[in-house]
Coordinates of C-alpha atoms in Angstrom, one line a residue:
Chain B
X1 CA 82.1 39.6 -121.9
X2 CA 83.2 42.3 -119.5
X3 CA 79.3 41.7 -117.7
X4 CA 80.2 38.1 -117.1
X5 CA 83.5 39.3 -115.4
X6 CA 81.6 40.5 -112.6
X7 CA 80.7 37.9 -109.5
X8 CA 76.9 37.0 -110.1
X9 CA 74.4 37.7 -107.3
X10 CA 73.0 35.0 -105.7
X11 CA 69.1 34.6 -106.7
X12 CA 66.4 33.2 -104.9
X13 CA 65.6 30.8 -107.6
X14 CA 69.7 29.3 -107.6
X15 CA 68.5 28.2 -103.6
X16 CA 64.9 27.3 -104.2
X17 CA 64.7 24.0 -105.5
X18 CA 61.8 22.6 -107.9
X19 CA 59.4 20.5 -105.7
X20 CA 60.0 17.2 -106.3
X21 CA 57.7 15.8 -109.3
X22 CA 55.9 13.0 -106.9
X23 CA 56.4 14.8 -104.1
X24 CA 54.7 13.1 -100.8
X25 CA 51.3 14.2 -99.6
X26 CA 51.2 16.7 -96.2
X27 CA 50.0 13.7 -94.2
X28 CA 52.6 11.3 -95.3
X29 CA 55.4 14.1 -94.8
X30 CA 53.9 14.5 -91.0
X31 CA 53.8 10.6 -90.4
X32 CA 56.7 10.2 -91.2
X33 CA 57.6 13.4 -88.3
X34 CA 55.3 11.7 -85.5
X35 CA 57.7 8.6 -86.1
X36 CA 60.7 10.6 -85.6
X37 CA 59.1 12.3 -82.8
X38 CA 57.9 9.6 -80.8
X39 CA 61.6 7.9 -81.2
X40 CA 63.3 11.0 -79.9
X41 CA 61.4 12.4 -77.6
X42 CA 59.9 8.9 -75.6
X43 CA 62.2 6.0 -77.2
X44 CA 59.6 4.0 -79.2
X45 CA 60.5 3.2 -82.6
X46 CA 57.1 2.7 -85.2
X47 CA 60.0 3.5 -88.2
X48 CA 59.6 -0.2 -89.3
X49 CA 55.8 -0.8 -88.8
X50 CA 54.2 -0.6 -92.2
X51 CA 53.1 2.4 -93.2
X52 CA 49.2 2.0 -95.1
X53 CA 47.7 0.8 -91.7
X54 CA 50.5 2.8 -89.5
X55 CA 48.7 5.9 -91.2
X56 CA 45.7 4.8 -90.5
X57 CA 46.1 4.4 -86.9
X58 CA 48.0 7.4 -86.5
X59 CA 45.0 9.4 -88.4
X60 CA 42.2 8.2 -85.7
X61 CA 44.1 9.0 -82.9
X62 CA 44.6 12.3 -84.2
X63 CA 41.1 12.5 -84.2
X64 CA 40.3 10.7 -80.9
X65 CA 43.2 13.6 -79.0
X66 CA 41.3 16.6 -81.0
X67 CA 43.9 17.0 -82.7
X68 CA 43.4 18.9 -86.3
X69 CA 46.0 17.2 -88.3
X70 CA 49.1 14.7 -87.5
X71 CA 51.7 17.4 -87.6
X72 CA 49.7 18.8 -84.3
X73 CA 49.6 15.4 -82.9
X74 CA 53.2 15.2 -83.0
X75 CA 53.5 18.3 -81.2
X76 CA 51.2 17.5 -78.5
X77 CA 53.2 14.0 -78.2
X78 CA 56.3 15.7 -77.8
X79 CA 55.5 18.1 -75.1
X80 CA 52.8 16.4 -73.4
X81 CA 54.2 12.7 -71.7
X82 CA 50.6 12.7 -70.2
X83 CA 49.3 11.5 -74.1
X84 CA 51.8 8.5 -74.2
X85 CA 50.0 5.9 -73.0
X86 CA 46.9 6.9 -75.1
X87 CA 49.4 6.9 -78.0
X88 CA 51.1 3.6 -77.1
X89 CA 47.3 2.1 -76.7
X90 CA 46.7 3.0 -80.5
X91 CA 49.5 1.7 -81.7
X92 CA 49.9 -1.6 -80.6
X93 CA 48.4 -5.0 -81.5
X94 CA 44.3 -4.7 -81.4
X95 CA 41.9 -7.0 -79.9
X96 CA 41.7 -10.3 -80.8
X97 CA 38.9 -12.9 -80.0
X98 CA 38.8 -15.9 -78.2
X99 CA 39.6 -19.2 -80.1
X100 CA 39.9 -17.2 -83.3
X101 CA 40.2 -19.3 -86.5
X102 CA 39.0 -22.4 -84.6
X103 CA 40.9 -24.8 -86.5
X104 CA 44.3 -23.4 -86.0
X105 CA 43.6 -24.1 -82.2
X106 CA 42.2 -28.0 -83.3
X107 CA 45.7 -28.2 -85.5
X108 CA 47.5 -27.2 -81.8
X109 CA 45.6 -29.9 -80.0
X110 CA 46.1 -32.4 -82.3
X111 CA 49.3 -32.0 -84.1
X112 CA 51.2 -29.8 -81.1
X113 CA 49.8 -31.0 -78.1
X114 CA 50.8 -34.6 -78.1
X115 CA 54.8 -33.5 -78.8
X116 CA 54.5 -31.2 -76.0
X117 CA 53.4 -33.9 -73.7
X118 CA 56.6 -35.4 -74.1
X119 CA 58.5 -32.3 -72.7
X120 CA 58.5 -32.2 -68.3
X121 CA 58.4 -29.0 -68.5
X122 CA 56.6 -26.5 -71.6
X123 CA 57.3 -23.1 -71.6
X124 CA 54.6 -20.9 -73.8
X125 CA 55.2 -17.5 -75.0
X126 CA 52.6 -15.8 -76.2
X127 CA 54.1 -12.5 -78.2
X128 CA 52.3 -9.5 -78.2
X129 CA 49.1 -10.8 -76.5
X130 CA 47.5 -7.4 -76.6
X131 CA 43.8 -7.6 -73.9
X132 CA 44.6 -11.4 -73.7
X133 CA 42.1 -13.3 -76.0
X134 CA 44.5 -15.8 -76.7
X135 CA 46.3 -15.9 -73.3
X136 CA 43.0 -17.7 -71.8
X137 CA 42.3 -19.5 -74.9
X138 CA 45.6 -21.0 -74.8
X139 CA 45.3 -21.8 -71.0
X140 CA 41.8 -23.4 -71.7
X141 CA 43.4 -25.6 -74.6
X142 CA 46.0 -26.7 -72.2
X143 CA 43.8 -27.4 -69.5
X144 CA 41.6 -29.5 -71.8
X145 CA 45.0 -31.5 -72.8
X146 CA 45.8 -32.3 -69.3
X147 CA 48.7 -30.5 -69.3
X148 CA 48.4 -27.3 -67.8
X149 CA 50.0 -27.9 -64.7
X150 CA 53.3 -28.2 -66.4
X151 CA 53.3 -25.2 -68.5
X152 CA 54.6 -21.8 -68.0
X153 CA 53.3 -18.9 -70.3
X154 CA 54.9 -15.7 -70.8
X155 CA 52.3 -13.4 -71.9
X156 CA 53.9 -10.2 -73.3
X157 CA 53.2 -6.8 -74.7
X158 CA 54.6 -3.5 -75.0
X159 CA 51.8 -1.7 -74.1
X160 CA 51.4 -1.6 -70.0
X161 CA 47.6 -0.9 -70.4
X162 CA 46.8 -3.8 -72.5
X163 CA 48.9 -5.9 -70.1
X164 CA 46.9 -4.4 -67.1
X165 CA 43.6 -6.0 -69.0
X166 CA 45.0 -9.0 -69.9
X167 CA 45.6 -9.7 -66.5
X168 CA 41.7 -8.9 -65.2
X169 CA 40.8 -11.7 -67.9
X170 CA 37.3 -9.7 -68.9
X171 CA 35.9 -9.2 -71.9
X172 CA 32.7 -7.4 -73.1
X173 CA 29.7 -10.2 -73.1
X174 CA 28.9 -8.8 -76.6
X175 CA 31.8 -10.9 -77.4
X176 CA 30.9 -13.7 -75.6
X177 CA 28.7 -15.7 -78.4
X178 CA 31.3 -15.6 -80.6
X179 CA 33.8 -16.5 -78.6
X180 CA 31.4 -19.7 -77.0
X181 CA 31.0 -20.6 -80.6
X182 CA 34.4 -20.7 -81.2
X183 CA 35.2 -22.5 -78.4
X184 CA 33.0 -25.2 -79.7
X185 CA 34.2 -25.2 -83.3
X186 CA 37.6 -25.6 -81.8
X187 CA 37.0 -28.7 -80.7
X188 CA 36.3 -27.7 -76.7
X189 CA 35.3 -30.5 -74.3
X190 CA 32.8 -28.5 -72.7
X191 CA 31.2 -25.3 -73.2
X192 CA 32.8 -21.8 -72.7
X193 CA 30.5 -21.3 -69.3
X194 CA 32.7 -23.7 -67.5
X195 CA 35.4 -21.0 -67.6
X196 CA 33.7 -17.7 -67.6
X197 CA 31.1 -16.3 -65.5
X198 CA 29.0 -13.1 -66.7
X199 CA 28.1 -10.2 -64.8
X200 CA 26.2 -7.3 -66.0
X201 CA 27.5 -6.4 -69.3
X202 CA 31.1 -8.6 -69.4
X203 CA 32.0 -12.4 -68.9
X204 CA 35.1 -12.5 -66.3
X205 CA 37.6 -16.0 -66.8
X206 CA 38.4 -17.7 -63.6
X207 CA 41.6 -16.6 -62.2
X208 CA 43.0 -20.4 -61.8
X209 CA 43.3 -20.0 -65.6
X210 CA 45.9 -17.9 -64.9
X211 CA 48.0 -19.1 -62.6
X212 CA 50.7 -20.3 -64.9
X213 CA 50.4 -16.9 -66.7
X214 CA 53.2 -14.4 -66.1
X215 CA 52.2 -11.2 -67.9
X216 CA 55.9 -9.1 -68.7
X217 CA 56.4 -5.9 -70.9
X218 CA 58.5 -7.2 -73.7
X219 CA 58.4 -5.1 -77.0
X220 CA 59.6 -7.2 -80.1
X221 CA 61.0 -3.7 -81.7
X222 CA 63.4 -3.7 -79.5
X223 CA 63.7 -6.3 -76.6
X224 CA 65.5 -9.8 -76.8
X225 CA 65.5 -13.3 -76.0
X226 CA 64.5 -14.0 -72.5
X227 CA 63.3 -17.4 -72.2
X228 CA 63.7 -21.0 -74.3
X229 CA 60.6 -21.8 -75.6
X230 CA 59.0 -24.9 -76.7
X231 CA 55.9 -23.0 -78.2
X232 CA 55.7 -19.4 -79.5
X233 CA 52.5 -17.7 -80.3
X234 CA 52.7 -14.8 -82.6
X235 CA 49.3 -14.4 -84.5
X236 CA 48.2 -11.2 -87.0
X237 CA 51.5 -8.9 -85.3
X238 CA 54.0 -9.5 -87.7
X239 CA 51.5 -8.6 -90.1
X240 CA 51.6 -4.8 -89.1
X241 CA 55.7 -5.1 -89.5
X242 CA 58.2 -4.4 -92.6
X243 CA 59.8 -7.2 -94.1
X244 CA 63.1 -6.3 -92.1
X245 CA 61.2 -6.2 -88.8
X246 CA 59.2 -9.3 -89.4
X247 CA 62.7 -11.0 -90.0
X248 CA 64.3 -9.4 -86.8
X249 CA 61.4 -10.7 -85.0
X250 CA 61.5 -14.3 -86.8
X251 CA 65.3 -14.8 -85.6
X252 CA 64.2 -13.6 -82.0
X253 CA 61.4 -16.5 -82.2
X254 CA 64.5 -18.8 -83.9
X255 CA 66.8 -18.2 -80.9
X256 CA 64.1 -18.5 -78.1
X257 CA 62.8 -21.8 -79.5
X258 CA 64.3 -25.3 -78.6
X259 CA 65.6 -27.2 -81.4
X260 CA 61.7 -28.8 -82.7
X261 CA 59.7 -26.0 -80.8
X262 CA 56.3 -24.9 -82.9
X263 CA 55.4 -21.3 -83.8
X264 CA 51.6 -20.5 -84.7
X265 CA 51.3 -17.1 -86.7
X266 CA 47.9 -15.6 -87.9
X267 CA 46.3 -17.8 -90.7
X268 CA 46.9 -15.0 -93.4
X269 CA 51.0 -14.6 -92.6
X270 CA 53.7 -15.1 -94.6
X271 CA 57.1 -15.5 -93.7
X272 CA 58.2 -16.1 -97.6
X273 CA 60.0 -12.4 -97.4
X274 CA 62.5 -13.4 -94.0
X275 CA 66.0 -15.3 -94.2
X276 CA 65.8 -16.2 -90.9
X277 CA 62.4 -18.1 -91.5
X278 CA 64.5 -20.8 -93.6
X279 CA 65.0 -23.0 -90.5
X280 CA 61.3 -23.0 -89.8
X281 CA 59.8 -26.0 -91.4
X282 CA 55.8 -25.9 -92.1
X283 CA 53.7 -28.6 -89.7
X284 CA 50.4 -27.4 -90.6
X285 CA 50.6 -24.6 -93.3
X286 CA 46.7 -24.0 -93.1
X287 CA 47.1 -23.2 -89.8
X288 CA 50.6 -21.4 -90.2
X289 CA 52.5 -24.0 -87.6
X290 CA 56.2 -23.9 -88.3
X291 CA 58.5 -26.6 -86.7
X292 CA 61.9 -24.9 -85.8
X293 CA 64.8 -27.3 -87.7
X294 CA 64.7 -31.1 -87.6
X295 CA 63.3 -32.1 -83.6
X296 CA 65.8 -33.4 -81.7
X297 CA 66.6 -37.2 -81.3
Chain J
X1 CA 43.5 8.5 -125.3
X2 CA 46.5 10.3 -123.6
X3 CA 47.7 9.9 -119.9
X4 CA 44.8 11.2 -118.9
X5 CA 42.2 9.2 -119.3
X6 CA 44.2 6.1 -118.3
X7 CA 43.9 3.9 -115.5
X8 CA 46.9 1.8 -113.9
X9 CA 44.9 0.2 -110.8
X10 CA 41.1 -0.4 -110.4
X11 CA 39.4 -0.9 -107.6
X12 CA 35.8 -2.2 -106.6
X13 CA 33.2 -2.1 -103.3
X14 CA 30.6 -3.9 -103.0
X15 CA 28.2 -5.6 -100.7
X16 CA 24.7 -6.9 -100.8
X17 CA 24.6 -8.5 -104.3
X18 CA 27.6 -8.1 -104.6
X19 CA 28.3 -11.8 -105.8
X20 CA 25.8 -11.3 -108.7
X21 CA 27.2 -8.1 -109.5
X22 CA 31.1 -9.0 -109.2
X23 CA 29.9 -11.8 -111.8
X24 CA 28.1 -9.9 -114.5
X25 CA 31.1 -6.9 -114.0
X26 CA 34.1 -9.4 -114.1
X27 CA 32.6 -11.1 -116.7
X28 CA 32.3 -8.1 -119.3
X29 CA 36.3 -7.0 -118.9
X30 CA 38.8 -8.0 -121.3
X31 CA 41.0 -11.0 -120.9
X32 CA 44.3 -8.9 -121.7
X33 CA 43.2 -6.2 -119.4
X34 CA 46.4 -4.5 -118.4
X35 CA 45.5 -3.3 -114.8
X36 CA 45.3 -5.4 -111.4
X37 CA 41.5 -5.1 -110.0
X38 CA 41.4 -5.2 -106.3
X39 CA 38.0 -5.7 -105.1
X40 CA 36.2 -5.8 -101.7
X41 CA 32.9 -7.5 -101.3
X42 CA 31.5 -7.9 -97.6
X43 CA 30.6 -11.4 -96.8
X44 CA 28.1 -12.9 -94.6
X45 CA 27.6 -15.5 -92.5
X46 CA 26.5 -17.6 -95.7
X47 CA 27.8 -19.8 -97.5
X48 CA 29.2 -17.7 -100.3
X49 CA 32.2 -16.8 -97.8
X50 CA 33.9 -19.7 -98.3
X51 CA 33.5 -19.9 -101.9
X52 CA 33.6 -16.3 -103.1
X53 CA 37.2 -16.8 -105.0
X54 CA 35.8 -19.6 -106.9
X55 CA 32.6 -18.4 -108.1
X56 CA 34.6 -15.2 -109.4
X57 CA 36.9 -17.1 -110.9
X58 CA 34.1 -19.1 -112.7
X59 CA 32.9 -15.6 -114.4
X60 CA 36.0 -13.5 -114.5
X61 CA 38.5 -14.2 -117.5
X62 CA 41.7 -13.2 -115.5
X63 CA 43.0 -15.2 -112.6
X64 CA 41.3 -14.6 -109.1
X65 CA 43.1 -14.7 -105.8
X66 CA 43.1 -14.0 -102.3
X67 CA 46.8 -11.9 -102.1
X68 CA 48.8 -13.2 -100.2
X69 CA 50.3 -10.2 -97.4
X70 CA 53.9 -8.9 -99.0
X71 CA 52.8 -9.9 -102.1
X72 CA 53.2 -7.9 -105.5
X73 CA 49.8 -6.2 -106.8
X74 CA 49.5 -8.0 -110.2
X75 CA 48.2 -6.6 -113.6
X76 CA 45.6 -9.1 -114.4
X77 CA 44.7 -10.6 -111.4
X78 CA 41.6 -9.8 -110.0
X79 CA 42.5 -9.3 -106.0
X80 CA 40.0 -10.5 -103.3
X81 CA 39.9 -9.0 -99.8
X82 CA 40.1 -12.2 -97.7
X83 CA 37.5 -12.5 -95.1
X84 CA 38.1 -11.0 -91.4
X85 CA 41.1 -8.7 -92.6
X86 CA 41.4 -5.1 -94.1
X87 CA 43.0 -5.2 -97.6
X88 CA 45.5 -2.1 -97.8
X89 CA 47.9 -1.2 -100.4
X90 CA 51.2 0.2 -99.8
X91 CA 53.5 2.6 -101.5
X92 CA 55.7 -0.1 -103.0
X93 CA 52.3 -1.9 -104.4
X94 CA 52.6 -4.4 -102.3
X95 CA 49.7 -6.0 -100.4
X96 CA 49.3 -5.3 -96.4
X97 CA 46.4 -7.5 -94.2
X98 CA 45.5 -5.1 -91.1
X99 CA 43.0 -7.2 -88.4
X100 CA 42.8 -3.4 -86.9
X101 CA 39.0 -2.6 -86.0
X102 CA 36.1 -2.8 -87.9
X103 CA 35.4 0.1 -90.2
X104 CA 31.6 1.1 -91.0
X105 CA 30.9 -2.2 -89.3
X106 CA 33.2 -4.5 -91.7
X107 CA 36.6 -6.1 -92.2
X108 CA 37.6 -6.0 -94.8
X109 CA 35.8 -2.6 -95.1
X110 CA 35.8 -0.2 -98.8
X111 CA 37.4 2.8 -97.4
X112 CA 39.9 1.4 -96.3
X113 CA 41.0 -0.1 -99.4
X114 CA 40.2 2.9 -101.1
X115 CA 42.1 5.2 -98.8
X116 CA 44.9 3.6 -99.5
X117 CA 45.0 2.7 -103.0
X118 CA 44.2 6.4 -103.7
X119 CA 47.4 7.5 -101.8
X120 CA 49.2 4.8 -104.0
X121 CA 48.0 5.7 -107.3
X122 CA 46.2 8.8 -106.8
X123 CA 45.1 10.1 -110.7
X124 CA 46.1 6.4 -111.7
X125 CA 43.3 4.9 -109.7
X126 CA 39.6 4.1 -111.3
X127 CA 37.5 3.0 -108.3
X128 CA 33.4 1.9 -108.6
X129 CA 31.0 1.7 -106.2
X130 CA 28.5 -1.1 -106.6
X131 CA 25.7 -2.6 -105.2
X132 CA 25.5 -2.6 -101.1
X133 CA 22.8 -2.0 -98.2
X134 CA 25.4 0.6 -96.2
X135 CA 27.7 3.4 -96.6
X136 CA 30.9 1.5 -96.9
X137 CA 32.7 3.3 -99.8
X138 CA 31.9 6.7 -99.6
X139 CA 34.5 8.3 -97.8
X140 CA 37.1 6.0 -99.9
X141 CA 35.7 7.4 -103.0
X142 CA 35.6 11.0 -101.6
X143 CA 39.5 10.1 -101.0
X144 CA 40.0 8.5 -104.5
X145 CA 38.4 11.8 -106.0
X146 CA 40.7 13.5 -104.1
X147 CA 43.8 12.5 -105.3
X148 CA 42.2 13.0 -108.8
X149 CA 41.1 9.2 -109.4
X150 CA 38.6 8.1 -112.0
X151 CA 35.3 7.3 -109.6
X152 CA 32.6 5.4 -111.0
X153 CA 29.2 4.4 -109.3
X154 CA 27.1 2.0 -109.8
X155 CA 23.5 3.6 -111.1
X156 CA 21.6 3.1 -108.2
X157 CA 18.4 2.1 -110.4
X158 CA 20.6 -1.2 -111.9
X159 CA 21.6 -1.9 -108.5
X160 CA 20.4 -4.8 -105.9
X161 CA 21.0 -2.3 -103.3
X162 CA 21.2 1.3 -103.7
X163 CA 22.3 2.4 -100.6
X164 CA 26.1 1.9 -100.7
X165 CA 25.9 3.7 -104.8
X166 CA 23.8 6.2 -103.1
X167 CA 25.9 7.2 -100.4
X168 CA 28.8 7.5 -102.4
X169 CA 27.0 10.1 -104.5
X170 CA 25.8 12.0 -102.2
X171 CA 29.1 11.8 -100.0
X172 CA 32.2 12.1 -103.0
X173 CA 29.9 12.4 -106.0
X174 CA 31.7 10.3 -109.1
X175 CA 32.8 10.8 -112.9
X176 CA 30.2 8.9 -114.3
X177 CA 27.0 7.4 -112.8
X178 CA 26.6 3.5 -115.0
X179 CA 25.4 0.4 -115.5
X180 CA 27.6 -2.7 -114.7
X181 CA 27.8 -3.4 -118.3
X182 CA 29.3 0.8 -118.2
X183 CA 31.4 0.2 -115.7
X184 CA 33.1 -2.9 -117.5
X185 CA 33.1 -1.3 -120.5
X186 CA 34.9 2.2 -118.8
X187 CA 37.4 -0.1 -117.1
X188 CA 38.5 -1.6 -120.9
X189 CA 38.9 1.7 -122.2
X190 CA 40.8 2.8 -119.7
X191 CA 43.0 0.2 -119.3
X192 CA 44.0 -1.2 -122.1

């Protein structure tokens, strides 16, 4: 027993660990790093944006900067605060269309509208309205309804460049067809041209569409109430958040809406996951139109 | 069979005849099959869009559905990319619905499903390439292969089209080359 008397030497093998039996993959490992790194270093937080399309995302961009892998990415993202925008750009909500899922937007005409009609005053926010598809859609639909003139939207992002766009109101005219067509099967009282003019290779929306439009960087991560709204707008971004997130965000939308305000999501959401989605009642679950509580007297 | 040759998740491309094809495959698997099966099929303008869950569900002896986002990957359930949206899996086997940009031209789009089923289930995963008149596919299955995945492809002599099956072979090769009535009967054995 005397050799067991004597202190043991630490071996390498007592400090190195197995490896983990599912250990993660490289690129998972470095995602998870360009998160961290982006919250440090620039103060935006991706940590509760779902991961299988996060990854995705976060892979092309790698590509589109030159970058060999993520892990290099990160580097460059954390030394370089010339790449944030480009980063920011990639990582928020993608383009939309105009009038997309044409019979959510008949649902709001005929089923929303009229209650908002009631109101002296509507105030609109559309959340996380990336290039602005939906901002002139929903400006359109409101003219069409006569009520326009009374409504305020708040059309907010948090990414400054897609803001900047929104504002210009042009789109490529390879969009344009589908967008006229959707118009149409929406239920529109004219055709799209009465809005739009096009110009060599992109149709440009009248400005007056806009003139109710107030375009604010607001980023639903982070940010907070800063309006009552009678209608909310929120369609395919939740999608791209965890179920914590999506529920943060739902009670944000709770406490911004007047008691009986609407909120349209994407057609494919569900809010089945979020405790703060129990006061929202479904108007027109097709069209994913929730009624906040029992309206008002 | 041991571990080995087992399969926990399949999933399936397709495009042009990809109805006809989705039929005859569905139709062959076992009732009790143990494994969800997670399919995407490009759709057209026509009028199969609309109706593409219902004419699977006509041939397919296990319940088919259009998941729902957040919701549980099911054993037995044959999964349906909704139109307009990427279908993507996530590390918890849940469903995720991305509207991010087109990929080879579609949404949903193949390697994107793939992509991210093989970084869910990696050796667990069986994925086939079927019938289809573009590349969509390839690069999934290169991925699937990757992660040591079980990749079939359709034998581009059975099939409508035989670009998509040829494209994958010549991009991520496969584990067996077979007719749909082979693939069926691969998917049985290996999920019991």
């Amino acid at each position: 027993m005397a050799a067991n008397a004597r202190p043991r030497m630490p071996t390498l093998a007592a400090h190195h660990r197995e490896p983990p039996l599912n250990r993660p993959d490289p690129d998972d490992v470095e995602l998870e790093l360009f998160i961290r790194g982006l919250q440090l270093r620039h103060g935006y937080d991706f940590s509760q944006y779902a991961r299988a399309s996060l990854k995705r995302r976060v892979q092309a961009l790698a590509i589109a900067t030159g970058s060999r892998t993520i892990g290099e990415l990160t580097s460059r993202v954390v030394r370089d605060d010339v790449l944030l925008p480009t980063v920011v750009s990639a990582m928020s909500v993608p383009v939309s269309e105009m009038f997309r899922d044409p019979p959510v937007f008949r649902a709001l005409r005929a089923e929303v509208l009229p209650i908002l009609a009631s109101y002296p005053h509507i105030n609109i926010w559309q959340a996380g309205c990336a290039r602005g598809e939906e901002v002139y859609t929903l400006a359109i639909l409101l003219e069409e309804a006569g009520l326009y003139d009374r409504c305020q939207i708040f059309a907010t992002d948090f990414n400054d460049a897609a803001l900047a766009q929104a504002q210009e109101g042009i789109f490529p005219v390879t969009e344009a067809r589908q967008y006229a067509e959707n118009y149409l099967a929406a239920g529109g009282a004219h055709t799209l041209n009465h809005y739009c003019h096009a110009k060599y290779d992109h149709i440009k929306f009248d400005s007056a569409l806009r003139r109710n439009v107030t375009f604010a960087n607001h980023n639903l991560v982070a940010d907070g109430v800063f309006c009552e709204a009678h209608l909310i707008l929120c369609r395919n971004v939740l999608i791209y958040f965890t179920n914590p997130l999506q529920d943060r965000v739902l009670g944000l939308f709770r406490n911004t809406l007047v008691r009986g305000g609407f909120l349209c999501l994407g057609s494919k959401e569900s809010i089945d996951y979020s405790e703060n989605a129990r006061e929202f009642v479904a108007l027109n679950r097709r069209a994913r139109i929730y009624r906040l509580g029992a309206p008002s007297a | 069979m041991n571990d080995r040759g087992r399969s926990s998740a399949v999933v399936i491309g397709c495009s042009t005849g990809g109805l006809k094809a989705l039929r005859s495959l569905l139709g062959a698997l076992r009732a009790d099959l143990a494994a969800p099966v997670i399919v995407v099929c490009h759709r057209g303008s026509t009028d199969d869009r609309e109706h593409l869950v219902e004419l699977l569900a006509q041939a397919a002896p296990m319940p088919v559905q259009e998941p729902d986002e957040r919701s549980r990957v099911r054993p037995n359930v044959v999964h349906l990319a909704p139109s307009g949206y990427h279908l993507l899996i996530e590390a918890d086997e849940t469903f995720m619905l991305s509207v991010d940009a087109r990929v080879n031209f579609s949404r949903p789009a193949i390697d994107v499903l793939f992509e991210s089923a093989a970084a869910v289930y990696r050796e667990r995963l069986l994925a086939a390439v079927l019938t289809g008149a573009n590349d969509d596919g390839a690069i999934g299955l290169k991925a699937v292969r990757a992660r040591g995945g079980h990749a079939l492809v359709q034998s581009p002599e059975e099939a409508e089209a035989d670009r998509m099956p040829r494209a994958a072979l010549q991009v991520a090769g496969a584990d067996a080359v077979l007719t749909l009535a082979g693939i069926a009967d691969r998917i049985n054995q290996r999920c019991p």
